[in-house]
C-alpha positions as semicolon CSV with decimal commas, in nm:
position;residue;x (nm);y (nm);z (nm)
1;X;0,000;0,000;0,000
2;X;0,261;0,216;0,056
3;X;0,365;0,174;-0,295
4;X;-0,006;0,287;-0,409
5;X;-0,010;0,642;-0,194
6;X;0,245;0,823;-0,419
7;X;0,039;0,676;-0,688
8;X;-0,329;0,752;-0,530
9;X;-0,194;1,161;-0,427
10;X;-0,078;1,233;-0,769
11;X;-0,444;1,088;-0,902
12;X;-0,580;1,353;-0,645
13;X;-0,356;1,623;-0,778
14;X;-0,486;1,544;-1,128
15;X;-0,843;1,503;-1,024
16;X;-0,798;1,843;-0,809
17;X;-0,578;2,021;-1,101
18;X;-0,828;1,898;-1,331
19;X;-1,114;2,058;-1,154
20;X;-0,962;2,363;-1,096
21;X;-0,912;2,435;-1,488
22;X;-1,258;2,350;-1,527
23;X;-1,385;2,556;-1,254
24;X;-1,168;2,861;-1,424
25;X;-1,276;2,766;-1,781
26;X;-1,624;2,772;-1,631
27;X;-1,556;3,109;-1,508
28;X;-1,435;3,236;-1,805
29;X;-1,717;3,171;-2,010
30;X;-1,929;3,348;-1,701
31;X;-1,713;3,633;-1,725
32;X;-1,699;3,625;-2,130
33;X;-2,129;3,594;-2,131
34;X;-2,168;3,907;-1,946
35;X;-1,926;4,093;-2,177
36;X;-2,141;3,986;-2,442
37;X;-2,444;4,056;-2,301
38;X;-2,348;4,404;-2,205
39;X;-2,210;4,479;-2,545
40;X;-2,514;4,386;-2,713
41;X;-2,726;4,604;-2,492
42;X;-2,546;4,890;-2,513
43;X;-2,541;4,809;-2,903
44;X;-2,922;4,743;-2,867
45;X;-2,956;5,107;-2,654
46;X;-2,758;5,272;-2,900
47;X;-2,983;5,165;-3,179
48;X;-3,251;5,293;-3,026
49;X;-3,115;5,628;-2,992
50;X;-2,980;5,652;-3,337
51;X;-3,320;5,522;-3,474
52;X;-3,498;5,793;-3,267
53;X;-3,267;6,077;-3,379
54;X;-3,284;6,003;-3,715
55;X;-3,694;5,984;-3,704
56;X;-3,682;6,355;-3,534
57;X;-3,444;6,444;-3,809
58;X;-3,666;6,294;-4,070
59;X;-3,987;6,499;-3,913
60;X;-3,762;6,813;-3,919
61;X;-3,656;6,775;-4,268
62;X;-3,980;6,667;-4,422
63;X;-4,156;6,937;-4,230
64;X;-3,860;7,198;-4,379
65;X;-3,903;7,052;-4,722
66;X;-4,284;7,119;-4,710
67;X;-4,244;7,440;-4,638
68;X;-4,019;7,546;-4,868
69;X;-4,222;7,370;-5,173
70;X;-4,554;7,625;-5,036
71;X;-4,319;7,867;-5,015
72;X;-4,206;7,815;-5,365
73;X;-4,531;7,763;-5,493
74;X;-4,657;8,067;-5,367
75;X;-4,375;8,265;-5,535
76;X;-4,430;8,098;-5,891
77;X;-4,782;8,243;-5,854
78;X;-4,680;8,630;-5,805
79;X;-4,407;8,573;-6,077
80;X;-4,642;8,444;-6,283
81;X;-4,916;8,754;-6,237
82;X;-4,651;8,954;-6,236
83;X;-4,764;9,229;-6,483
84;X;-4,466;9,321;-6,706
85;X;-4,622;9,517;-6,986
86;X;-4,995;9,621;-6,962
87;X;-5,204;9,396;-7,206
88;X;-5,510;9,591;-7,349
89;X;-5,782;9,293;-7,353
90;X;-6,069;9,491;-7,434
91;X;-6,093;9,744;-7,675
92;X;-6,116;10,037;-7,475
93;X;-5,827;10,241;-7,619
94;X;-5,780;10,344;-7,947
95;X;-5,456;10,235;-8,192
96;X;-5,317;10,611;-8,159
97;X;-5,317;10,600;-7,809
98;X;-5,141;10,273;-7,837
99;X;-4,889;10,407;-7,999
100;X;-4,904;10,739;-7,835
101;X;-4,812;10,464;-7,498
102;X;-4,554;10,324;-7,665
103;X;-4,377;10,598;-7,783
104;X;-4,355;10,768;-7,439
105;X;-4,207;10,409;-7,286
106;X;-3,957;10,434;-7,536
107;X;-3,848;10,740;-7,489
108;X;-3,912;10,660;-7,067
109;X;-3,683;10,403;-7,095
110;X;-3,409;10,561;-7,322
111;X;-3,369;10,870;-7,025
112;X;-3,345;10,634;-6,749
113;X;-3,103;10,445;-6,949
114;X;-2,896;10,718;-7,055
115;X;-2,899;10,679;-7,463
116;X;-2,990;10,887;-7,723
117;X;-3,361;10,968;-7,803
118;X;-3,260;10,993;-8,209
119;X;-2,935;10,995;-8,380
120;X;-2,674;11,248;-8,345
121;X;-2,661;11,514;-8,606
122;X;-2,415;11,531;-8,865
123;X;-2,116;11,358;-8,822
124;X;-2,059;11,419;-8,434
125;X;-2,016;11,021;-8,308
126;X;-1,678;11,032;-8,547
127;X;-1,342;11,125;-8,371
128;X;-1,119;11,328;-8,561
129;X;-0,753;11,237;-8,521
């Protein structure tokens, strides 16, 4: 028997070494599961809170985009009754007074301009060298 206790303690030291590596393997994966679960909720959280920014941001932009298309479509109405010449629809006026009209828009818009009402006499727009 005394030959069989050297033999018996180092089965015990395996059988208690043994158990020891799978207690701390068993640990490990204890330790390594709570990582992971705490990873994925604060992935999970941070989800959330992108998801719910990007919704606001959504609201904010559709409800910008909205009103700049009124906006817009308002101004394509005044440009479009916008009133750049007069338009005589009914015949109220008669075709000297037309051109009576026109004449003195002409001659409006050449002073405000700056050019010439009619062409310079004689030879005056030539330099002489």
């Amino acid at each position: 028997m005394s030959q069989a206790k050297p033999f018996i303690l180092l089965a015990l030291l395996a059988v208690i070494f043994w158990a020891g590596w799978f207690t701390a393997g068993l640990y490990s994966d204890s330790q390594q599961l709570i990582i992971e679960r705490a990873a994925t909720a604060g992935a999970e959280k941070s989800r959330r809170y992108t998801e719910q920014m990007a919704g606001e941001s959504a609201r904010l932009l559709e409800s910008k985009l909205a009103e700049l298309s009124a906006n817009e479509t308002h101004t394509e109405r005044v440009i479009r009754t916008e009133v750049v010449k007069p338009v005589f629809s009914n015949v109220c006026a008669t075709a000297e007074y037309v051109r009576l009209f026109n004449a003195a828009t002409d001659r409006a818009e050449r002073t405000l301009s700056g050019q010439f009402v009619g062409p310079l006499p004689g030879n005056a727009a030539e330099a002489k060298r």
